[in-house]
Each structure stands twice: as structure tokens, then as C-alpha cells.
Coordinates of C-alpha atoms and ligand atoms in Angstrom, one line a residue:
M9 CA -1.0 39.4 -19.5
T10 CA -0.2 40.4 -16.2
T11 CA -0.4 38.4 -13.5
P12 CA -1.8 39.4 -9.7
V13 CA 0.2 40.3 -7.0
Y14 CA -0.6 39.3 -3.7
E15 CA 0.0 41.6 -0.7
N16 CA 1.0 40.3 2.9
F17 CA -2.2 39.5 5.4
I18 CA -1.8 42.0 8.1
N19 CA -4.1 43.0 10.8
G20 CA -7.5 41.2 8.7
H21 CA -6.6 43.0 5.3
F22 CA -4.0 43.0 2.5
L23 CA -1.0 45.1 3.0
K24 CA 1.6 46.9 0.8
N25 CA 5.3 46.6 1.6
Q26 CA 7.4 49.4 1.4
S27 CA 10.6 47.9 -0.6
G28 CA 8.5 47.1 -3.7
D29 CA 10.7 43.7 -3.7
T30 CA 8.1 40.3 -4.8
F31 CA 8.9 36.6 -5.7
A32 CA 7.2 34.8 -8.2
V33 CA 5.3 31.7 -8.1
K34 CA 5.3 28.9 -10.8
N35 CA 2.8 26.1 -11.3
P36 CA 5.1 23.4 -11.4
A37 CA 3.5 21.5 -13.9
T38 CA 3.5 23.6 -17.0
D39 CA 6.5 26.2 -15.4
E40 CA 4.8 29.3 -16.1
V41 CA 4.3 32.4 -13.8
I42 CA 1.1 32.7 -12.3
Y43 CA 0.8 35.1 -9.5
H44 CA 4.0 37.4 -7.8
V45 CA 3.8 37.7 -4.2
E46 CA 5.0 40.7 -1.9
V47 CA 8.4 40.1 0.2
A48 CA 7.4 40.8 4.6
D49 CA 10.1 43.9 4.1
E50 CA 10.9 45.3 7.7
F51 CA 7.6 47.1 7.6
I52 CA 5.6 44.3 7.4
Q53 CA 7.6 42.0 9.6
N54 CA 6.6 45.5 12.3
A55 CA 3.2 45.1 11.5
A56 CA 2.5 41.8 11.9
I57 CA 4.3 41.8 15.9
E58 CA 1.9 44.7 16.3
S59 CA -1.6 43.4 14.7
A60 CA -0.9 39.8 16.3
K61 CA -0.3 41.7 19.9
Q62 CA -3.8 43.5 19.3
G63 CA -5.1 40.3 17.6
F64 CA -4.0 38.1 21.3
A65 CA -5.3 40.6 23.2
A66 CA -8.9 41.0 21.8
W67 CA -9.0 36.8 21.4
S68 CA -7.4 35.7 24.3
A69 CA -10.5 37.8 25.9
M70 CA -12.8 35.6 24.3
T71 CA -14.5 32.8 26.4
P72 CA -13.4 29.1 24.5
I73 CA -16.8 28.4 23.5
E74 CA -17.2 32.2 21.4
R75 CA -14.0 30.8 19.9
S76 CA -15.0 27.6 18.9
R77 CA -17.8 29.1 17.5
I78 CA -16.1 31.8 15.2
L79 CA -13.5 28.3 14.1
L80 CA -16.3 26.2 13.4
K81 CA -17.5 28.9 11.1
A82 CA -14.9 28.8 9.5
V83 CA -14.5 25.0 8.8
S84 CA -18.0 25.6 7.0
I85 CA -16.6 28.1 4.8
L86 CA -13.5 25.6 4.1
R87 CA -15.9 22.4 3.3
E88 CA -18.2 25.1 1.0
R89 CA -15.2 26.3 -0.9
N90 CA -13.3 22.6 -1.0
D91 CA -12.8 23.0 -5.1
E92 CA -11.7 26.7 -5.4
L93 CA -9.2 26.0 -2.6
A94 CA -8.3 22.4 -4.2
K95 CA -7.6 24.2 -7.4
V96 CA -5.1 26.6 -5.5
E97 CA -3.6 24.2 -4.2
V98 CA -3.0 21.9 -7.3
L99 CA -1.8 25.0 -9.4
D100 CA 0.8 26.1 -6.6
T101 CA 2.2 22.0 -5.7
G102 CA 1.5 20.5 -9.0
K103 CA -0.3 17.5 -7.2
P104 CA -3.1 16.0 -8.6
W105 CA -6.6 17.4 -8.5
Q106 CA -8.1 13.9 -7.5
E107 CA -6.1 14.1 -4.4
A108 CA -6.2 17.9 -3.3
E109 CA -10.2 17.3 -4.0
C110 CA -10.6 14.7 -1.4
V111 CA -7.7 15.2 0.8
D112 CA -6.6 19.0 1.2
V113 CA -8.9 21.0 2.2
E114 CA -10.6 18.4 3.9
T115 CA -7.9 17.0 6.1
G116 CA -7.5 21.0 7.2
A117 CA -11.1 21.7 7.7
D118 CA -11.4 18.6 10.1
V119 CA -8.5 19.4 12.2
I120 CA -10.0 23.2 13.1
E121 CA -13.1 21.5 13.8
Y122 CA -11.0 18.9 15.8
F123 CA -9.9 21.8 18.1
A124 CA -12.8 24.2 18.0
G125 CA -14.1 21.2 19.6
L126 CA -12.1 20.1 22.0
A127 CA -11.2 23.9 23.1
P128 CA -14.4 24.5 25.4
A129 CA -13.3 21.3 27.2
Q130 CA -9.8 22.2 28.3
V131 CA -9.5 21.9 32.1
G132 CA -7.1 23.1 34.9
Q133 CA -6.7 21.1 38.0
Q134 CA -7.7 21.5 41.7
Q135 CA -6.7 20.0 44.8
M136 CA -6.4 20.7 48.7
V137 CA -3.4 21.2 50.2
G138 CA -4.2 20.8 54.1
N139 CA -7.0 23.6 54.5
D140 CA -5.5 25.3 51.6
F141 CA -5.3 24.4 47.8
Y142 CA -4.2 25.2 44.3
Y143 CA -5.7 25.5 41.2
T144 CA -4.8 25.8 37.4
R145 CA -5.2 27.7 34.7
K146 CA -4.3 26.7 30.8
E147 CA -3.4 29.8 29.6
P148 CA -2.7 30.7 25.7
L149 CA 1.2 31.2 25.4
G150 CA 0.9 34.4 23.0
I151 CA 2.0 35.1 19.2
C152 CA 2.8 31.8 17.9
A153 CA 5.0 31.5 14.4
G154 CA 3.9 28.8 11.7
I155 CA 6.4 28.4 9.1
G156 CA 5.2 25.5 6.5
A157 CA 6.4 23.4 3.8
W158 CA 5.4 23.4 0.2
N159 CA 4.0 19.8 -0.1
Y160 CA 0.6 20.4 2.0
P161 CA 0.6 24.1 1.9
L162 CA -3.0 24.6 3.3
Q163 CA -3.2 22.0 5.1
I164 CA -0.1 22.1 7.1
A165 CA -1.7 25.7 7.5
C166 CA -4.9 24.7 9.2
W167 CA -3.3 22.3 11.1
K168 CA -0.9 25.0 12.9
S169 CA -3.6 27.5 13.5
G170 CA -6.3 24.9 14.8
P171 CA -5.0 24.3 17.8
A172 CA -2.9 27.4 18.4
L173 CA -6.4 29.5 17.9
A174 CA -8.5 27.5 19.5
A175 CA -6.6 28.0 22.5
G176 CA -6.6 31.6 22.4
N177 CA -3.4 32.4 20.5
A178 CA -2.7 35.0 17.7
V179 CA -0.3 33.4 14.6
I180 CA 1.8 34.8 12.3
F181 CA 2.1 32.0 9.5
K182 CA 5.2 31.8 6.6
P183 CA 4.5 29.4 3.8
S184 CA 7.0 28.3 2.0
E185 CA 7.7 30.5 -1.0
E186 CA 7.2 27.9 -3.4
T187 CA 3.6 28.1 -2.2
P188 CA 2.2 30.3 -0.9
L189 CA -1.8 31.6 -1.7
G190 CA -3.4 28.7 0.5
A191 CA -2.3 30.4 3.4
I192 CA -3.8 33.4 2.4
K193 CA -7.2 32.3 1.6
L194 CA -7.0 30.6 4.7
A195 CA -6.7 34.1 6.5
E196 CA -9.5 35.8 4.3
I197 CA -11.9 33.0 5.4
F198 CA -10.8 33.4 9.1
I199 CA -12.2 37.3 8.8
E200 CA -14.9 36.0 7.0
A201 CA -16.1 33.6 9.8
G202 CA -15.6 36.8 12.8
V203 CA -12.0 35.6 13.8
P204 CA -11.0 39.6 15.0
A205 CA -8.4 41.1 12.6
G206 CA -4.5 40.1 14.3
V207 CA -5.3 37.1 15.2
F208 CA -3.6 35.5 11.8
N209 CA -1.7 37.2 10.1
V210 CA 0.4 35.8 7.0
V211 CA 3.7 36.9 6.0
Q212 CA 5.3 35.9 2.8
G213 CA 9.1 35.8 2.3
A214 CA 11.9 32.9 1.7
G215 CA 14.0 31.6 4.6
E216 CA 15.2 34.8 5.7
V217 CA 11.4 35.4 6.7
G218 CA 11.5 32.1 8.1
Q219 CA 14.8 33.4 10.4
W220 CA 13.0 36.6 11.3
L221 CA 10.2 34.8 12.7
T222 CA 12.4 31.9 15.3
A223 CA 14.7 34.9 16.3
N224 CA 11.9 37.9 17.2
P225 CA 11.7 37.9 21.1
D226 CA 7.7 38.6 21.0
I227 CA 6.7 35.3 19.8
E228 CA 6.7 32.8 22.2
K229 CA 6.1 29.5 20.2
V230 CA 7.3 28.3 16.5
S231 CA 5.8 25.4 15.1
F232 CA 8.0 24.7 12.0
T233 CA 7.7 22.0 9.2
G234 CA 9.9 21.4 6.8
E235 CA 13.8 19.8 6.6
V236 CA 16.0 17.8 9.5
G237 CA 18.3 20.7 8.3
T238 CA 16.2 23.7 8.1
G239 CA 14.9 22.6 11.6
K240 CA 18.1 22.5 13.2
K241 CA 18.8 26.1 12.5
V242 CA 15.1 26.7 13.4
M243 CA 16.3 25.5 16.8
A244 CA 18.8 27.4 16.9
S245 CA 18.2 30.6 16.3
A246 CA 14.5 30.0 19.1
A247 CA 17.1 29.2 21.6
G248 CA 17.7 33.0 21.8
S249 CA 15.0 33.8 23.2
L250 CA 13.8 29.8 24.6
K251 CA 10.7 29.8 22.9
D252 CA 8.7 26.9 22.6
L253 CA 8.8 24.3 19.6
T254 CA 7.2 22.0 17.3
M255 CA 9.0 20.5 14.9
E256 CA 7.5 18.0 11.8
L257 CA 10.7 17.4 10.0
G258 CA 12.0 14.4 7.4
G259 CA 11.6 10.8 7.3
K260 CA 13.4 7.5 5.9
S261 CA 10.6 5.4 7.0
P262 CA 10.7 1.7 6.8
L263 CA 7.6 -0.6 5.6
L264 CA 7.9 -4.6 7.0
V265 CA 5.9 -7.1 4.6
F266 CA 5.9 -10.2 6.8
D267 CA 5.4 -13.4 4.6
D268 CA 1.8 -14.1 5.8
A269 CA 0.8 -10.6 4.9
D270 CA -1.4 -10.1 2.5
V271 CA 0.7 -9.0 -0.8
S272 CA -1.7 -7.1 -2.9
Q273 CA -2.7 -4.9 0.0
A274 CA 1.0 -4.8 1.2
V275 CA 1.9 -3.1 -2.3
S276 CA -0.7 -0.7 -2.1
A277 CA 0.6 0.5 0.4
A278 CA 3.9 0.6 -0.5
M279 CA 2.3 2.1 -4.0
L280 CA 0.8 5.1 -1.5
G281 CA 3.4 5.4 0.6
N282 CA 5.6 6.2 -2.6
F283 CA 3.6 7.7 -4.8
Y284 CA 0.7 9.4 -3.6
T285 CA 2.0 13.2 -3.8
Q286 CA 4.6 12.2 -6.6
G287 CA 6.4 10.9 -3.5
E288 CA 6.7 14.7 -1.7
V289 CA 5.0 13.0 1.5
C290 CA 7.1 13.2 5.1
T291 CA 5.8 9.9 6.0
N292 CA 6.7 8.0 3.0
C293 CA 7.5 4.3 3.2
T294 CA 10.9 4.9 1.3
R295 CA 12.3 1.7 2.6
I296 CA 10.3 -1.3 1.8
Y297 CA 11.6 -4.4 3.5
V298 CA 10.2 -7.5 2.0
H299 CA 10.5 -11.4 3.6
K300 CA 12.1 -13.3 1.1
N301 CA 9.6 -15.7 0.9
V302 CA 7.2 -13.6 -1.0
Y303 CA 9.8 -11.1 -2.2
Q304 CA 9.3 -12.3 -5.9
Q305 CA 5.4 -12.2 -5.9
F306 CA 6.3 -8.7 -4.3
I307 CA 8.1 -7.1 -6.7
D308 CA 6.0 -8.9 -9.6
E309 CA 3.0 -7.4 -8.4
L310 CA 4.5 -3.8 -7.5
K311 CA 6.1 -3.6 -11.1
T312 CA 2.8 -4.4 -12.9
R313 CA 0.9 -2.1 -11.5
T314 CA 3.2 0.9 -11.1
E315 CA 3.5 0.5 -14.9
Q316 CA -0.1 0.0 -15.7
N317 CA -2.1 1.7 -13.1
I318 CA 0.0 5.3 -13.0
I319 CA -1.5 8.1 -15.0
A320 CA 1.6 11.3 -15.1
G321 CA -0.1 13.8 -17.1
D322 CA -2.0 17.6 -16.4
P323 CA -2.5 18.1 -12.6
M324 CA -6.3 19.4 -13.1
D325 CA -7.1 16.1 -15.6
P326 CA -9.5 13.8 -12.5
E327 CA -7.5 11.0 -14.4
V328 CA -4.1 11.7 -13.5
N329 CA -3.3 10.3 -10.3
L330 CA 0.7 11.3 -10.6
G331 CA 1.3 15.3 -10.6
A332 CA 4.7 17.1 -11.6
L333 CA 7.4 18.2 -8.5
I334 CA 7.0 21.4 -6.6
S335 CA 10.3 22.9 -8.7
K336 CA 13.0 22.1 -11.8
K337 CA 15.4 22.4 -9.0
H338 CA 13.7 19.6 -6.7
Q339 CA 13.1 17.4 -10.1
E340 CA 17.1 17.9 -10.2
L341 CA 17.8 16.6 -7.0
V342 CA 15.5 13.6 -7.5
L343 CA 17.3 12.5 -10.9
S344 CA 20.3 13.1 -9.1
Y345 CA 19.2 10.4 -6.4
I346 CA 18.5 8.3 -9.2
D347 CA 21.7 8.5 -10.8
K348 CA 23.2 7.6 -7.3
G349 CA 20.9 4.6 -6.9
I350 CA 22.4 3.2 -10.2
S351 CA 26.0 3.9 -9.3
E352 CA 26.0 2.7 -5.8
G353 CA 24.4 -0.8 -7.4
A354 CA 20.9 -0.9 -7.5
T355 CA 18.9 -2.2 -10.2
L356 CA 16.1 -0.4 -11.5
L357 CA 12.7 -2.4 -11.4
T358 CA 11.2 0.2 -13.5
G359 CA 11.0 4.1 -14.0
G360 CA 14.2 6.4 -13.2
K361 CA 14.0 8.8 -15.7
A362 CA 12.2 12.4 -16.3
L363 CA 8.9 12.3 -18.0
S364 CA 7.2 15.0 -20.1
P365 CA 3.5 13.5 -20.9
A366 CA 1.2 14.7 -23.4
S367 CA -1.0 17.0 -21.6
A368 CA 1.6 18.4 -19.4
P369 CA 5.2 18.8 -21.4
N370 CA 6.8 21.4 -20.1
G371 CA 5.4 20.5 -15.9
Y372 CA 8.9 19.2 -13.6
F373 CA 7.3 15.5 -13.9
V374 CA 9.8 12.1 -12.4
E375 CA 8.8 8.4 -13.7
P376 CA 7.8 6.2 -10.4
T377 CA 11.0 4.4 -9.8
I378 CA 11.4 1.0 -8.2
F379 CA 15.0 0.3 -7.2
V380 CA 15.7 -3.6 -6.2
D381 CA 18.7 -5.1 -4.9
C382 CA 19.1 -2.3 -2.7
K383 CA 21.8 -2.5 0.4
D384 CA 21.2 -0.4 3.5
D385 CA 24.3 1.9 3.2
M386 CA 23.1 2.9 -0.7
T387 CA 22.4 6.8 -0.5
I388 CA 18.8 6.2 -1.7
V389 CA 18.0 3.9 0.9
K390 CA 20.0 6.0 4.1
E391 CA 18.5 9.8 2.6
E392 CA 15.2 11.5 2.4
I393 CA 14.4 11.8 -1.5
F394 CA 11.4 13.0 -1.2
G395 CA 10.7 12.6 -4.7
P396 CA 8.5 9.0 -6.2
V397 CA 11.4 6.5 -5.9
M398 CA 11.2 3.3 -3.8
S399 CA 14.3 1.3 -2.5
V400 CA 12.9 -2.5 -1.8
L401 CA 15.5 -4.8 0.1
V402 CA 14.9 -8.4 1.5
F403 CA 14.9 -9.9 4.9
D404 CA 14.1 -13.6 6.5
D405 CA 14.7 -12.8 9.9
E406 CA 12.5 -10.5 12.3
D407 CA 14.9 -9.4 15.0
D408 CA 17.6 -8.6 12.1
V409 CA 15.0 -6.7 10.4
I410 CA 13.9 -4.4 13.1
R411 CA 17.8 -3.4 13.6
R412 CA 18.1 -2.6 9.9
A413 CA 14.9 -0.7 10.6
N414 CA 16.0 1.4 13.4
D415 CA 19.4 2.4 12.1
T416 CA 18.5 5.6 11.6
H417 CA 18.9 8.9 12.5
L418 CA 15.4 9.4 11.4
G419 CA 12.3 8.5 13.0
L420 CA 9.3 9.6 11.3
A421 CA 6.7 6.8 10.5
A422 CA 7.1 3.2 9.9
G423 CA 4.4 0.1 9.2
V424 CA 4.0 -3.7 9.5
F425 CA 2.2 -5.8 7.1
T426 CA 1.5 -9.1 8.6
K427 CA -1.6 -11.1 9.6
D428 CA -0.1 -12.7 12.8
I429 CA -1.7 -10.1 15.6
Q430 CA 1.0 -11.0 17.9
R431 CA 4.0 -10.6 15.4
A432 CA 2.5 -7.1 14.4
H433 CA 1.9 -5.7 18.0
R434 CA 5.5 -7.0 18.8
V435 CA 7.2 -5.4 16.2
I436 CA 5.6 -2.0 15.6
H437 CA 6.4 -1.8 19.5
Q438 CA 10.3 -1.9 18.5
L439 CA 10.1 0.1 15.6
Q440 CA 11.6 3.8 16.6
A441 CA 9.0 6.2 15.0
G442 CA 6.2 8.2 15.9
I443 CA 3.5 7.4 13.6
C444 CA 2.9 3.6 12.7
W445 CA 0.5 2.0 11.2
I446 CA -0.2 -2.4 11.1
N447 CA -2.1 -2.9 7.3
S448 CA -2.1 -0.2 6.4
Y449 CA -0.5 3.4 5.5
G450 CA -0.2 6.8 5.6
N451 CA -3.8 7.4 7.0
S452 CA -3.8 10.7 9.8
P453 CA -7.0 11.3 11.1
A454 CA -6.9 14.0 12.9
E455 CA -7.8 12.6 16.6
M456 CA -4.5 10.6 16.0
P457 CA -1.4 12.7 17.4
V458 CA 1.2 12.8 14.8
G459 CA 5.1 13.9 15.3
G460 CA 8.4 12.5 15.1
Y461 CA 11.4 10.4 17.2
K462 CA 15.0 10.8 16.8
Q463 CA 15.5 13.8 14.5
S464 CA 12.3 13.3 12.9
G465 CA 11.0 16.3 15.3
I466 CA 10.1 17.6 18.4
G467 CA 6.6 17.8 20.1
R468 CA 2.8 16.6 17.9
E469 CA 0.4 17.7 15.9
N470 CA -2.9 16.8 15.9
G471 CA -4.6 14.7 18.8
I472 CA -5.7 15.8 22.1
E473 CA -2.2 16.7 23.6
T474 CA -1.5 19.0 21.1
L475 CA -3.6 21.8 22.9
D476 CA -1.1 21.6 25.4
H477 CA 1.8 22.5 23.3
Y478 CA -0.4 26.0 22.8
T479 CA -0.9 26.5 26.3
Q480 CA 1.0 27.1 29.7
T481 CA -0.1 26.0 32.7
K482 CA -0.5 28.8 35.4
S483 CA -0.8 26.9 38.9
I484 CA -2.3 29.2 41.8
Y485 CA -2.1 28.8 45.2
V486 CA -5.0 29.7 47.9
G487 CA -4.2 30.5 51.5
M488 CA -7.1 29.6 53.3
S489 CA -5.6 30.2 56.7
N490 CA -3.4 33.2 58.7
I491 CA 0.5 32.7 57.2
E492 CA 2.7 31.2 59.5
S493 CA 5.8 33.4 59.5
P494 CA 9.4 33.6 61.7
F495 CA 9.8 37.1 60.6
Ligands
LIG655 P1 12.2 23.3 4.4 O1 12.8 22.7 5.4 O2 13.6 24.0 2.7 O3 11.4 24.4 4.3 C1 10.5 24.5 5.0 C2 10.0 26.0 5.2 O4 11.0 26.9 6.5 C3 9.7 26.9 4.0 O5 9.1 27.8 4.6 C4 11.0 27.7 4.0 O6 10.8 28.7 3.6 C5 11.5 27.9 5.0 N1 12.9 28.2 5.8 C6 14.0 27.9 5.6 N2 15.0 28.6 6.2 C7 14.5 28.6 7.4 C8 15.2 29.2 8.2 N3 16.6 29.1 8.1 N4 14.5 29.8 9.5 C9 13.2 29.6 9.2 N5 12.6 29.3 7.9 C10 13.2 28.6 6.9 O7 11.6 22.5 3.6 P2 10.5 21.9 2.6 O8 9.9 23.4 2.2 O9 11.4 21.8 0.9 O10 9.6 20.6 2.6 C11 10.1 19.2 2.5 C12 10.7 18.9 4.4 O11 9.5 19.1 5.0 C13 11.3 17.4 4.0 O12 12.2 16.9 4.4 C14 9.2 17.0 4.4 O13 9.9 15.6 4.9 C15 9.2 17.8 5.4 N6 7.9 17.7 5.9 C16 7.1 17.2 7.3 C17 6.5 16.7 7.5 C18 5.9 15.9 8.9 O14 5.2 16.7 9.6 N7 6.8 15.9 9.6 C19 5.0 17.1 6.8 C20 5.9 17.8 5.3 C21 6.8 18.2 5.2 P3 11.0 28.7 2.1 O15 10.5 27.7 1.4 O16 10.2 29.5 1.4 O17 12.4 29.1 1.4

């Protein structure tokens, strides 16, 4: 059987490359090639820049309310096609259908809807200075590049294009080579909704294509989602043309469970924050600090629920709630971290092995894995694993656990479980993280700004302030009286 070959999406349509180079995309749950994609060669790259220049000219000339109307049409189409798009995400990522069906497309559409609504409300300032005055305009940046990770491919494309397009920019988006189809579907939907050709282009390929975007002098901004190490390369490359940057990077986030917490709720949060999307979520609370008074109760319930309630298998089966990891290579990496956990002295409470479920025997599954007896300096406690591997640690002093939670160069997210309202806020205010939850974990509505402290990121996505990251302020001084000149 021949598989489809997708071309790059430039200037409103598919465009064939000249090199003929393609790459294969596999379904992580079956290990089968499901389609091929053409690499963005030099011809495509040049065409993408020309297309985006034309797209920017047309799109930025429209009023915000015209842009808003068109983007809201795209939102409706996204929602109408929810199931078709969710299936694309399941086949590309290996995540369970039960998640993609209600999260991936919906949270992407929500963000475009939110920024479409906000765009016409963005205003400048005006102030008198003597008889003269100045006013400011919020102007788009120009061509913005989006570079996405593979865990939420369509959602990331929406989160980057929503504010960028609402503010009047054009976008060239590069999805991860592992998950390229969602962004193509979004590009088609934008065209169907009436977004002019060239406003949203999709270039395909691996790191080299991303690297080209970060170095290209015609691109004004890069919004990047990926690993800290890649983020540093992106920043260094973007420095050559002093681009504006948004960086959504990795995390090793702590969850603090105090002894007055609702332990069952805290277990739910810990499981969601480690096993949802088979652990491939940037904000995951992979370091769980539990107060010694509730430690035994916590791990007993955690072990029982993990062993009884998690169903791995064909991700399209609506009963399945643990999918396959993105690739064989990533599965091996996650298993190597588990080996390190064991060799460094942590105790396996449950899991620890690759899985081969009957309904998806060739998929890249890893058992939901929980380590106890963890120490702060163990590799599994320090490094982002990006798989279903949880480390549980014990504490008995509030100040000490805050110090331990903050003892990392990462700072993406953090959570606290306690019924003491003052402690909840006191503790969360001291945690060095950009996205925090009290008695909750993982929710990220369009209205709430998200982003990292320390090496977990720069700038924010979502929330009102993100529009400022996609606009620049022009100040205009207006003289109302004769110029006083010494010349
Ligand atoms: P990577 O950093 O490996 O890749 C991210 C993107 O960058 C991919 O499209 C990749 O292409 C591309 N890329 C690779 N090298 C370069 C380069 N030199 N210049 C420009 N672009 C490049 O991350 P993953 O895809 O492995 O995603 C997992 C990581 O993403 C985790 O660390 C996770 O925490 C983080 N993440 C952060 C989020 C946040 O909001 N903070 C959300 C989701 C994930 P290709 O893959 O084709 O090689």
C-alpha cells in the first residue's frame, strides 16, 4: 500500500520541493509508516519568505475586527472537525483518543477564539505634554516563526498562530518532524476561513529547517516550544538578527502535599501530572514532595490506583488512558532513566518496564512508573524525563521543602495541596515557577498566561499580555506649536 506524501504549505496551497527529499512519519502505537512529508529545501524556504511578506502586507492592512471575524470562522471549523483532527493527533503522537477528543483541538480553538476577541480591543495611549501630545500605536512585528514540539502539535500551532495572527503578523510554522500533519490541517482551515494566502505557511523538516528560521533576517520573532538545550541554540542563532523571542521550554516541576491535604485529591493530581499524555507534558509534577505524616497513605493509594485504573493499548480505543511514547528512541531514553533510578538507589513502587499491550503490541509503551525513597540529587529527580515516571520524596518542614523544590535551574510549574489557605498562598508565592496550581494541577485555560521562570522559558503564551509579545509600540509625538530652534 502506498502512503500519502504531504508537500509544504506555502502561499495558500501545497508546494512541491525541488530536492525531492522526504521523511517518513510513524504511528507510535503501531511502529508503521503512515505517511511521508517533503522537506522544506532552499526553494521552499525562499518561497515561504516571499509568501509571508505578501501575506503580511494583506493581513496587516485589514482592521483588527476584520481579522477577528475571519479567525472566529477558523475556530468554528476547528470545532466542527474536532473528531477528524483529534484522530490526526492520535495517529501522529500515540496519545489516547479519550484525551485528544476533548482537549487537543478544543484548547487550540479556545486560544484562537480568545485572541480573535481581544484583537479589536487592543488600544494605544495618548497623553498631553504641554500643548503638544503623543500617542502610541500597537503595530504587528512582521513575519513570526513558530517552532513546535511533538506532544501537542495542533494545540501548539494554534497557541502560536492565535495571538500572532490576531495582532496582524504573518507566520511561518515548523512542526516537529515527528508530528507534521496537524499544522497542515490548521493551514487548510485558515484558508477555508478566509485568511489570505501567505499569512500562515507550514515548512517541514528536522532541526536544520528550524535553524534556518531562527537565522533568517526577514523573520522578526521566533516563538519556540521544545527542550531547554534546543532553546539555547535557538536563542544564540536568533541573536544574529536580534529577533524577539518567546521560549516555552522544559520543566522538572514540584508538587508539595502537606499533611492537611485531601490525600485522594493530591493522588489524582500526581497521577494526572505524571501519566496524562503518557507523561509527555512540559508542566508535569515529576517531583512529588509528600509530608511524612501522610506519606504512607499517599503512596498506598497512589500504587493501588496506578495499578488498577490505567489502561494501556490501542490509543484509538476510547477505554485506553495511557498511550504510546512518541518514538522508539524516546522509549529507550525513558527506560534508560528508569535504569538510572534503580542503579542510584531509588525503590520501584510500581512499573519500570516497556509494555506490549495486546491491542498495540508494537507500540512504544512504558509502564506507569513510580519511584519512592528518592533523594534530591538522583538523576531521575533532577532531569526532565518526559515519560510516565514519577519520583516521590518525603518532607517534614515547610521552609526546607520550599528550598528543595526551588533547587533547580528549571522553573516551569509548581503545585501545592493543603487546606490551610494562608499556607497555600505563602508557599506558592515562594516557589520559583511561572505556572502554579493550588489544590489543582494542569489546567491551562486560554485566559491564563503560561510560561517559565529560570531556564524554563522567556515570555508568556495565552492571557492578555501575550498580545504585547506579538506587537511593537510606535510612539508618535505631535507638535501643536512652533518649534523653538537655536539654529
Ligand atoms: P526539541 O527541542 O527536540 O524540538 C522542538 C522543535 O525544535 C522541533 O520542531 C525540532 O525539530 C526543532 N529543532 C530542533 N533543533 C533545532 C534547532 N537547532 N533550531 C531550531 N529548531 C530546532 O523538543 P521536543 O520536540 O523533543 O519536545 C519536548 C520538549 O518540549 C520537552 O523538553 C518539553 O518540556 C518541551 N515542551 C515545553 C512546553 C512549554 O510550553 N513549556 C510545551 C511542550 C513541550 P524536529 O523535532 O523536527 O527535530
